[in-house]
PDB file of C-alpha atoms in Angstrom:
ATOM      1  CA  UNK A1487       0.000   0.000   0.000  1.00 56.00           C
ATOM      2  CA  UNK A1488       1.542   3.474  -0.634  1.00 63.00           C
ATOM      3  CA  UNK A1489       2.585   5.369   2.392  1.00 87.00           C
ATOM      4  CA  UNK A1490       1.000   8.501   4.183  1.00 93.00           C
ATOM      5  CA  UNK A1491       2.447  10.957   6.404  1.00 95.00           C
ATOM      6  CA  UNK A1492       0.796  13.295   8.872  1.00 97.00           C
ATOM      7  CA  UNK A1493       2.250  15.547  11.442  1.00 97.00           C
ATOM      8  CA  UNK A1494       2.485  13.530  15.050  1.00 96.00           C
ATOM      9  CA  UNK A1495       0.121  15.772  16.795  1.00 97.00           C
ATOM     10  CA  UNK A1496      -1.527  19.567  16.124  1.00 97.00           C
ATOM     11  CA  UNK A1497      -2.937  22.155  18.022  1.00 97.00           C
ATOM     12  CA  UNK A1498      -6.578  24.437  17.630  1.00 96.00           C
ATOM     13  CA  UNK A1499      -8.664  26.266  19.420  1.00 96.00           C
ATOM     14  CA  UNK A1500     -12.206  26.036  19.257  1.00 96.00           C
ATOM     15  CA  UNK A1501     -14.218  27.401  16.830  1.00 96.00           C
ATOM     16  CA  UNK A1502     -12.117  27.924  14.478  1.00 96.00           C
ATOM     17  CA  UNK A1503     -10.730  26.288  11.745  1.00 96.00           C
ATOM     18  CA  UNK A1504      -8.406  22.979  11.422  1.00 97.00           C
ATOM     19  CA  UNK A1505      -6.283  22.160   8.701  1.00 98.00           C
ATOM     20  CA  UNK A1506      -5.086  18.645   8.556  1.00 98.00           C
ATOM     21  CA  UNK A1507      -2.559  17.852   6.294  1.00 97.00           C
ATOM     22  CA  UNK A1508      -1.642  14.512   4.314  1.00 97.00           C
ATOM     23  CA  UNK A1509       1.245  13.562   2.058  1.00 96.00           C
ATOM     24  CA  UNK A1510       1.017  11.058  -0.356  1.00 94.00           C
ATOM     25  CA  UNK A1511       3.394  11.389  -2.247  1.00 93.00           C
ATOM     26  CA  UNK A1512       3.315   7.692  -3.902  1.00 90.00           C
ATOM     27  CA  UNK A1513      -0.643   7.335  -4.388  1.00 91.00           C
ATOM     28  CA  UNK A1514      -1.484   5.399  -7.780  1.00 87.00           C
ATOM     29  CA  UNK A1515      -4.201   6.363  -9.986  1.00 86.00           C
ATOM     30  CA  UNK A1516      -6.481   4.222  -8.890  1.00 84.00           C
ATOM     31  CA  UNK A1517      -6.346   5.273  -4.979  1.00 87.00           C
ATOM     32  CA  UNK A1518      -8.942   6.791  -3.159  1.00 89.00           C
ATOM     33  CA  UNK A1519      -7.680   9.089   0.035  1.00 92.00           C
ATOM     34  CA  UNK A1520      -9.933   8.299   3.472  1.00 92.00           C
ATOM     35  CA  UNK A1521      -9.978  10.043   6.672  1.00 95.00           C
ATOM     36  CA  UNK A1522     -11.353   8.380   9.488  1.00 96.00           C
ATOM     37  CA  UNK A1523     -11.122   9.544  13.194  1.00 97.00           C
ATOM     38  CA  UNK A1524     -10.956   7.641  16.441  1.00 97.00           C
ATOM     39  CA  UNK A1525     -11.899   9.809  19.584  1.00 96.00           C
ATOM     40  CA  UNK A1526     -10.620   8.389  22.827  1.00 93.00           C
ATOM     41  CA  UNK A1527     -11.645   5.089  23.849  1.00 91.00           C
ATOM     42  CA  UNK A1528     -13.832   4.809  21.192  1.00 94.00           C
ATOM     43  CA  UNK A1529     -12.924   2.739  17.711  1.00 95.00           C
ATOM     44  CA  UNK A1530     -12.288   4.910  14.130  1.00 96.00           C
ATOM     45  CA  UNK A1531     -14.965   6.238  12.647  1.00 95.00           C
ATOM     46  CA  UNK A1532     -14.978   7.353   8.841  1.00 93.00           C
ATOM     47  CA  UNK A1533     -15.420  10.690   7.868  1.00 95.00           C
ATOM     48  CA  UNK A1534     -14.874  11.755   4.685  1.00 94.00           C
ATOM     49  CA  UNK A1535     -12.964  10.026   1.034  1.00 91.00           C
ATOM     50  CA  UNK A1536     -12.290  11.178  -2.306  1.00 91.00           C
ATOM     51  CA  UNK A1537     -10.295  10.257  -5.013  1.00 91.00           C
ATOM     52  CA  UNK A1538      -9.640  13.570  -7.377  1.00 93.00           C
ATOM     53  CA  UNK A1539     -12.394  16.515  -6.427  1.00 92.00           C
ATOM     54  CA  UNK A1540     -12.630  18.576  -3.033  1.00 94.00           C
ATOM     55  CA  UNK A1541     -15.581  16.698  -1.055  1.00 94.00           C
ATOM     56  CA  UNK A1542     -17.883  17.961   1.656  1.00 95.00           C
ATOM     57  CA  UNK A1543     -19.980  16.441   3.917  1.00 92.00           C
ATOM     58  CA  UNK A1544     -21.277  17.482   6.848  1.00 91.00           C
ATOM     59  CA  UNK A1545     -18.692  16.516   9.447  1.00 90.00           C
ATOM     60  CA  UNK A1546     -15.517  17.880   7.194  1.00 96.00           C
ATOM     61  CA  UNK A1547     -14.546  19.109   3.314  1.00 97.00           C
ATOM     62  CA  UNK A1548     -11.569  17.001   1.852  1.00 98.00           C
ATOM     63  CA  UNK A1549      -9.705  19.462  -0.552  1.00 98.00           C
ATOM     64  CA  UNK A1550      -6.989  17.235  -2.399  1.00 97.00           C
ATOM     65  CA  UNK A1551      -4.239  18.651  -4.550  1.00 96.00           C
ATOM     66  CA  UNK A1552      -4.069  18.951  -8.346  1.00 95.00           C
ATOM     67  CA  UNK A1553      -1.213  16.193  -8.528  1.00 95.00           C
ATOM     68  CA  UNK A1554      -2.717  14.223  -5.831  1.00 95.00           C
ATOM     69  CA  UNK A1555       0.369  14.040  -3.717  1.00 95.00           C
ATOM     70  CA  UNK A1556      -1.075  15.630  -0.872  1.00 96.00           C
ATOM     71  CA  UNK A1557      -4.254  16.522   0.824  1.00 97.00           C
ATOM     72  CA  UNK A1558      -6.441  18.502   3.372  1.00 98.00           C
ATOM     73  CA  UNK A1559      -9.203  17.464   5.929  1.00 98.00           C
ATOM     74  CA  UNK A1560     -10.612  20.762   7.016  1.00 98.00           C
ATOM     75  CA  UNK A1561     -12.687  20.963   9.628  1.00 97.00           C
ATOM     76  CA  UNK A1562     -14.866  24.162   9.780  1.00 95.00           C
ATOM     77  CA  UNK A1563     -15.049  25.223  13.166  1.00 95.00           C
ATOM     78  CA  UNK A1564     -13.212  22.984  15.947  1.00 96.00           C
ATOM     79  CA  UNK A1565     -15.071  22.010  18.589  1.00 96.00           C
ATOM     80  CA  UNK A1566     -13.917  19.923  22.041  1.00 96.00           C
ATOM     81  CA  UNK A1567     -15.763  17.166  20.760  1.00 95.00           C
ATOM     82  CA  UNK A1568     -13.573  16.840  17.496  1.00 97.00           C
ATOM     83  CA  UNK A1569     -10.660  16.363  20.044  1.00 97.00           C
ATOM     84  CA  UNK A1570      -9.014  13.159  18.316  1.00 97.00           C
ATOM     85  CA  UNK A1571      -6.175  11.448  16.286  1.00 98.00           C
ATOM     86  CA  UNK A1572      -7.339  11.573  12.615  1.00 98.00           C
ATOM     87  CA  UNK A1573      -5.725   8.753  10.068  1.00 97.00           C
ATOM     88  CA  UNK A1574      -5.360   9.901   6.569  1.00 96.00           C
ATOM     89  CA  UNK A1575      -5.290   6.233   4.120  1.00 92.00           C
ATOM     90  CA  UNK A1576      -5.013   5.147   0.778  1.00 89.00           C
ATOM     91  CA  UNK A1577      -7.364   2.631  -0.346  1.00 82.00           C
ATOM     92  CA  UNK A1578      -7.211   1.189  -3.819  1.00 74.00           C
ATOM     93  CA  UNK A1579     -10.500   0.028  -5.995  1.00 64.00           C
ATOM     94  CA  UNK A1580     -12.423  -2.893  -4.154  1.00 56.00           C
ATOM     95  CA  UNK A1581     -12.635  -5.653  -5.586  1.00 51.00           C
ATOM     96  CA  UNK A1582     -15.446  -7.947  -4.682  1.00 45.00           C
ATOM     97  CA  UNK A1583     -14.541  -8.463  -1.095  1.00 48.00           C
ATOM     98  CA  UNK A1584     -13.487  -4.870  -0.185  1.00 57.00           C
ATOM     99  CA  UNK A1585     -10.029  -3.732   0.740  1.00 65.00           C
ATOM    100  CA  UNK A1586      -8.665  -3.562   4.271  1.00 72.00           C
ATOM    101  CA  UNK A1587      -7.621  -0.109   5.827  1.00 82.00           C
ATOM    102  CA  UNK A1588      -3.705   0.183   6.708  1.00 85.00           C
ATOM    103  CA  UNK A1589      -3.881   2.841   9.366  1.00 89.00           C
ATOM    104  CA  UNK A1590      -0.630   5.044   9.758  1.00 89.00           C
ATOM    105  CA  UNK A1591      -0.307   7.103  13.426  1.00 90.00           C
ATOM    106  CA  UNK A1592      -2.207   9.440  12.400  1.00 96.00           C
ATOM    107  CA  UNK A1593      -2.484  12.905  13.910  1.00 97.00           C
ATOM    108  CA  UNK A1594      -3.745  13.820  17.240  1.00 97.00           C
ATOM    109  CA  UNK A1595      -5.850  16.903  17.777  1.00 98.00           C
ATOM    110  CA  UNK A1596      -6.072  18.749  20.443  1.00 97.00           C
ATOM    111  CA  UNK A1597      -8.550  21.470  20.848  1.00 97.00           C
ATOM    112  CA  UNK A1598      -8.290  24.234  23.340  1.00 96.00           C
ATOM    113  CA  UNK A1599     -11.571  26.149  24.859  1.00 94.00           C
TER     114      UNK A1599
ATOM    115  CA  UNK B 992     -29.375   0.726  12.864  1.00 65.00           C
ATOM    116  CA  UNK B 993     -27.957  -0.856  15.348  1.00 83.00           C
ATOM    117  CA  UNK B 994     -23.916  -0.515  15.245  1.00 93.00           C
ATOM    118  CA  UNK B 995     -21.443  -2.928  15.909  1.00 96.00           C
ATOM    119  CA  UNK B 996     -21.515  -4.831  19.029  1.00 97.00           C
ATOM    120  CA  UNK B 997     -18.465  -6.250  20.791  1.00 97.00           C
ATOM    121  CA  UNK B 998     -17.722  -8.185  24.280  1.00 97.00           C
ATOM    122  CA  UNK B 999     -16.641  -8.463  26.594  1.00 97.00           C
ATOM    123  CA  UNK B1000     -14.893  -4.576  26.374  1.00 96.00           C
ATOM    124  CA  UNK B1001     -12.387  -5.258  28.822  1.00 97.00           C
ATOM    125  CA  UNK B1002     -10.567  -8.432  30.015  1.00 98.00           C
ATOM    126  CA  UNK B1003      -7.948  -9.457  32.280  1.00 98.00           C
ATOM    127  CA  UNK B1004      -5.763 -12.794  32.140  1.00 98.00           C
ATOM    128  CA  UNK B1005      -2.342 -13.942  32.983  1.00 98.00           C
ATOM    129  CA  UNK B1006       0.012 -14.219  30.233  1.00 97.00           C
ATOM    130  CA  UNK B1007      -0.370 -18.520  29.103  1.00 97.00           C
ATOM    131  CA  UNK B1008      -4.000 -18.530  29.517  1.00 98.00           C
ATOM    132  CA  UNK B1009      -6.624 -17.944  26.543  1.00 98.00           C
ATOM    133  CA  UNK B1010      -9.379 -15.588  25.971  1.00 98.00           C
ATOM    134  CA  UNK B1011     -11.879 -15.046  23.357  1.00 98.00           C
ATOM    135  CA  UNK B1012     -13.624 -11.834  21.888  1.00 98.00           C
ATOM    136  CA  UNK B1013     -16.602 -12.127  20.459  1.00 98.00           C
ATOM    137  CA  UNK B1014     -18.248  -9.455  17.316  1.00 98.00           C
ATOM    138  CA  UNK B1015     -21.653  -9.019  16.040  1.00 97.00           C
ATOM    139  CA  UNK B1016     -21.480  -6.670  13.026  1.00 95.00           C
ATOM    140  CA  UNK B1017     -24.052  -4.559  11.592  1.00 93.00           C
ATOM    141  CA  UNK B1018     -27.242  -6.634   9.745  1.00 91.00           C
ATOM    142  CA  UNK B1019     -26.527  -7.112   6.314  1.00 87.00           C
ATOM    143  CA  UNK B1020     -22.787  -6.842   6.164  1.00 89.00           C
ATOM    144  CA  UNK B1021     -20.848  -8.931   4.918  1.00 87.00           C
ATOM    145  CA  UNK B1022     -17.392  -8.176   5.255  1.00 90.00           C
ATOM    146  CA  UNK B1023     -15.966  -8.224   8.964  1.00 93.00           C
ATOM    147  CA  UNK B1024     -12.926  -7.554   9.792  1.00 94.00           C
ATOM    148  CA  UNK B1025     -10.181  -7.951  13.232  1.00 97.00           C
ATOM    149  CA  UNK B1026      -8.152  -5.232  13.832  1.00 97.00           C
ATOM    150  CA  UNK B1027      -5.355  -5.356  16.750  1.00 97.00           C
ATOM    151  CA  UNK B1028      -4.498  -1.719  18.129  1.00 97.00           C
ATOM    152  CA  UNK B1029      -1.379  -1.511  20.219  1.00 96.00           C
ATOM    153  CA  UNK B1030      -1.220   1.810  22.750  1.00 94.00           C
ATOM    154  CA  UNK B1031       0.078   4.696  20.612  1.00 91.00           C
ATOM    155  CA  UNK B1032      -0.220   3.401  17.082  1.00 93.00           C
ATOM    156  CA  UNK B1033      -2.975   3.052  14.691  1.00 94.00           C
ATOM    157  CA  UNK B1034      -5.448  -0.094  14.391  1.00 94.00           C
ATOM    158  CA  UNK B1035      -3.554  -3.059  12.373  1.00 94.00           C
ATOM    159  CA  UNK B1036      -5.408  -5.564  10.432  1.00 93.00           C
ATOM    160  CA  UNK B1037      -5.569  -9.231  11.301  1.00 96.00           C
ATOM    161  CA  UNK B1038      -8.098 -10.311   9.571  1.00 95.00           C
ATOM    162  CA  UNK B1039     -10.438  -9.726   7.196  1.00 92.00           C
ATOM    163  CA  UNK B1040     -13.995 -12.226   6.394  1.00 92.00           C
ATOM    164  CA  UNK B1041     -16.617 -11.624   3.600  1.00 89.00           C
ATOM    165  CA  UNK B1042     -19.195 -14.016   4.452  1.00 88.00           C
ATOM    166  CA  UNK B1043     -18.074 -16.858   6.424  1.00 87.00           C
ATOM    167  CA  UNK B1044     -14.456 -17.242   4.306  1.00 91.00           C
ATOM    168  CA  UNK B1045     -11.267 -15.898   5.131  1.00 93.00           C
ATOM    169  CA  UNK B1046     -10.233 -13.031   2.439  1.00 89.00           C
ATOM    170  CA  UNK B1047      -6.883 -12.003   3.937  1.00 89.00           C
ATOM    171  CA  UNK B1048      -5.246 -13.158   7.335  1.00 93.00           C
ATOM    172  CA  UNK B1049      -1.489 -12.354   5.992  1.00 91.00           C
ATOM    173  CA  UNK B1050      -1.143 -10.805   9.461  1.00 92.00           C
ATOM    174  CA  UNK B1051      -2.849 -13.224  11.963  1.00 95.00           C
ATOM    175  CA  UNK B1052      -0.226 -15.075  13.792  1.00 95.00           C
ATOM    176  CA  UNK B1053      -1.784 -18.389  13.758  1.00 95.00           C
ATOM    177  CA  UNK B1054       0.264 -20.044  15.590  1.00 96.00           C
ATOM    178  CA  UNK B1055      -1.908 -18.411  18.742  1.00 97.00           C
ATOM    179  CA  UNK B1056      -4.580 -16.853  16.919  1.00 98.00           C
ATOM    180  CA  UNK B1057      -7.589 -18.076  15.449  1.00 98.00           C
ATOM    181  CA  UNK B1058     -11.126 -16.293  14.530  1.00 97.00           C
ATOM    182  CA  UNK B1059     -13.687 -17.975  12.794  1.00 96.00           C
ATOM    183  CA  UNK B1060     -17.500 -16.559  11.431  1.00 95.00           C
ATOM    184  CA  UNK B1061     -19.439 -19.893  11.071  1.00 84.00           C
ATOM    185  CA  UNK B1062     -22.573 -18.692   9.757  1.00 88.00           C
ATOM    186  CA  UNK B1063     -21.027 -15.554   8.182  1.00 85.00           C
ATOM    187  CA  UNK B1064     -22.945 -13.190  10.826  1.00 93.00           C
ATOM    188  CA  UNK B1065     -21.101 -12.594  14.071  1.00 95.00           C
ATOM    189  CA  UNK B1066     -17.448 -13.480  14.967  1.00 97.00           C
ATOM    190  CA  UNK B1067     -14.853 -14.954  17.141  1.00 98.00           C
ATOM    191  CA  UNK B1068     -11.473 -14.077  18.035  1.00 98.00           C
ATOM    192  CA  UNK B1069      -9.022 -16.238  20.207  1.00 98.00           C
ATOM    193  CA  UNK B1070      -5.726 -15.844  21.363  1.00 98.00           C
ATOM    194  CA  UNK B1071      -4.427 -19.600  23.240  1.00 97.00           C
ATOM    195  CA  UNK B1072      -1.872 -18.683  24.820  1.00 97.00           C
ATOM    196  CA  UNK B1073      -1.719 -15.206  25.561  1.00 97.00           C
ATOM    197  CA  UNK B1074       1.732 -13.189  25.623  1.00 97.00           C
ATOM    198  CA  UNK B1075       2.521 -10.174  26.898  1.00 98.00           C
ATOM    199  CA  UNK B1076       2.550  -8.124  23.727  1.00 97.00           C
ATOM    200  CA  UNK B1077      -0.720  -9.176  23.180  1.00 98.00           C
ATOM    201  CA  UNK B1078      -2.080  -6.868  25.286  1.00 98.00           C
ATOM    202  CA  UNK B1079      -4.271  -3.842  23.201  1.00 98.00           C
ATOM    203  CA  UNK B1080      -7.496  -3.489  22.562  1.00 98.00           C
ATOM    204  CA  UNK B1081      -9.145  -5.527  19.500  1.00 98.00           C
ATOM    205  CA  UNK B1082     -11.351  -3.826  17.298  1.00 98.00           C
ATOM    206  CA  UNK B1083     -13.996  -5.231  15.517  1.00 97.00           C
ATOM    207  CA  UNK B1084     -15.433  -3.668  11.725  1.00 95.00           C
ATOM    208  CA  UNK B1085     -17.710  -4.380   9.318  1.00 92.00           C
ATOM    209  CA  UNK B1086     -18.487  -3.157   5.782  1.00 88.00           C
ATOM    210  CA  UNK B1087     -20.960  -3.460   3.087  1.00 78.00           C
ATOM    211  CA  UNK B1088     -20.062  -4.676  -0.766  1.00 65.00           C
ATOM    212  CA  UNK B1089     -22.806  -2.862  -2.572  1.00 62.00           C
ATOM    213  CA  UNK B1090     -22.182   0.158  -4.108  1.00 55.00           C
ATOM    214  CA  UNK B1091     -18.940   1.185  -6.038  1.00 52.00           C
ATOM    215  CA  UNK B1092     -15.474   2.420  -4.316  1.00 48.00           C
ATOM    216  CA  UNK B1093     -14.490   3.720  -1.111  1.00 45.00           C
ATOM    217  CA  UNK B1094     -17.025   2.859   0.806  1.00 66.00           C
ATOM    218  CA  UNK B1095     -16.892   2.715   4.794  1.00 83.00           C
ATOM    219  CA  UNK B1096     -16.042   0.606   7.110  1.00 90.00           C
ATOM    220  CA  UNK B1097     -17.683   0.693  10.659  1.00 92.00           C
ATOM    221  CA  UNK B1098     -16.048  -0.208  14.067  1.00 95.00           C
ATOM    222  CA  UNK B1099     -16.969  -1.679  17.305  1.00 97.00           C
ATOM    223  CA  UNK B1100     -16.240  -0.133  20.312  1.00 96.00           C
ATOM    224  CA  UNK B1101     -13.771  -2.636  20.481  1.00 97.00           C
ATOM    225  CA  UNK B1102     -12.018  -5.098  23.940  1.00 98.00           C
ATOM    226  CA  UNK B1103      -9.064  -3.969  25.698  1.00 98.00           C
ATOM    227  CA  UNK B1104      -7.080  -6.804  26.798  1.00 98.00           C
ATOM    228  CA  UNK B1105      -4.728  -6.940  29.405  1.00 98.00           C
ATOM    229  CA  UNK B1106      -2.396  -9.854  29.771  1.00 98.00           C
ATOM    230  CA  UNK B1107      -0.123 -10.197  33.453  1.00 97.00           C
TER     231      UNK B1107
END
């Protein structure tokens, strides 16, 4: 699977904007880039993919870059709740059975009132 | 819709003895999947079902592991014996094949195991 990196750990403060950055540098064509979030003591939970347009739903936007080498989950306005380590991953077209999620360290967020 | 259940969510056992975990996924889906998570580092795959045969378990060390799905609803993990590094807390996902690409996988609220 090609390889992501993510800054160990950021830093917001609430209600405003979060940038969370992904490179990826050695994605194939046929990748798709998902974000999924695990808050503490809880297990991940998705929330957002994309493979070549910016995405938005309503928990984040996903705005990936031209080349597809890197990415951004943006999250509008932080709140405590969104307090969590977020995994950027690569998945490549399912086949049949699906494809299994190779989860990185990811980046922890912490959120400041 | 009910999400995906898993139990015990914590156990206790000396290091030698076994344990099982045991997953119900959410109705309808067909892939399940084990994931081990270690303190500090992201969920690792051990696993992975779609109905009641194995699709991938590259990563399960068998020689102590074994999960099974009999009726290709809910799930069993076992570890006989238990080491110390297998202490983390097992996570528990399923997913649904309709649809096209990308689509999500769910998790449990997964077991922390403890082994002394």
């Amino acid at each position: 699977d090609a390889k992501t990196t993510q800054p160990n750990s950021m830093e917001s403060n609430e209600e405003e904007p979060v940038h969370l950055p992904c490179n990826h540098s050695t994605i194939s064509g046929t990748d798709y880039i998902h974000w999924y979030r695990q808050l503490p003591s809880q297990g991940p939970e998705y929330v957002i993919h994309g493979l070549t347009s910016n995405v938005n739903n309503r928990m984040a936007s996903l705005a990936i870059a031209e080349d597809r080498k890197s990415s951004t989950l943006i999250l509008h306005r932080a709140t405590l709740r969104d307090a969590a380590v977020y995994y950027c991953i690569l998945r490549g077209i399912l086949n049949n059975a699906g494809n299994m999620l190779t989860f990185g360290g990811g980046t922890r967020l912490m959120v400041k009132p | 819709e009910a999400g995906v259940a898993q139990s015990p969510r914590y156990k206790i056992i000396e290091k030698r003895q076994s344990v099982a975990f045991w997953c119900n996924p959410i109705s309808g889906h067909a892939t399940l999947y084990w994931y081990q998570q270690i303190l500090g580092q992201g969920p690792k795959l051990l696993i992975q079902f779609q109905n009641n045969g194995v699709v991938d378990d590259s990563q399960l060390p068998k020689d102590r592991f074994s999960a099974e799905r009999l009726k290709g609803v809910d799930s069993t993990l076992k570890i006989q014996p238990a080491k110390l590094e297998d202490s983390a807390v097992y996570l528990c996902a399923s997913g649904s094949t309709k649809g096209g690409q990308g689509y999500e996988q769910y998790f449990g609220p997964g077991t922390r195991l403890t082994v002394t």
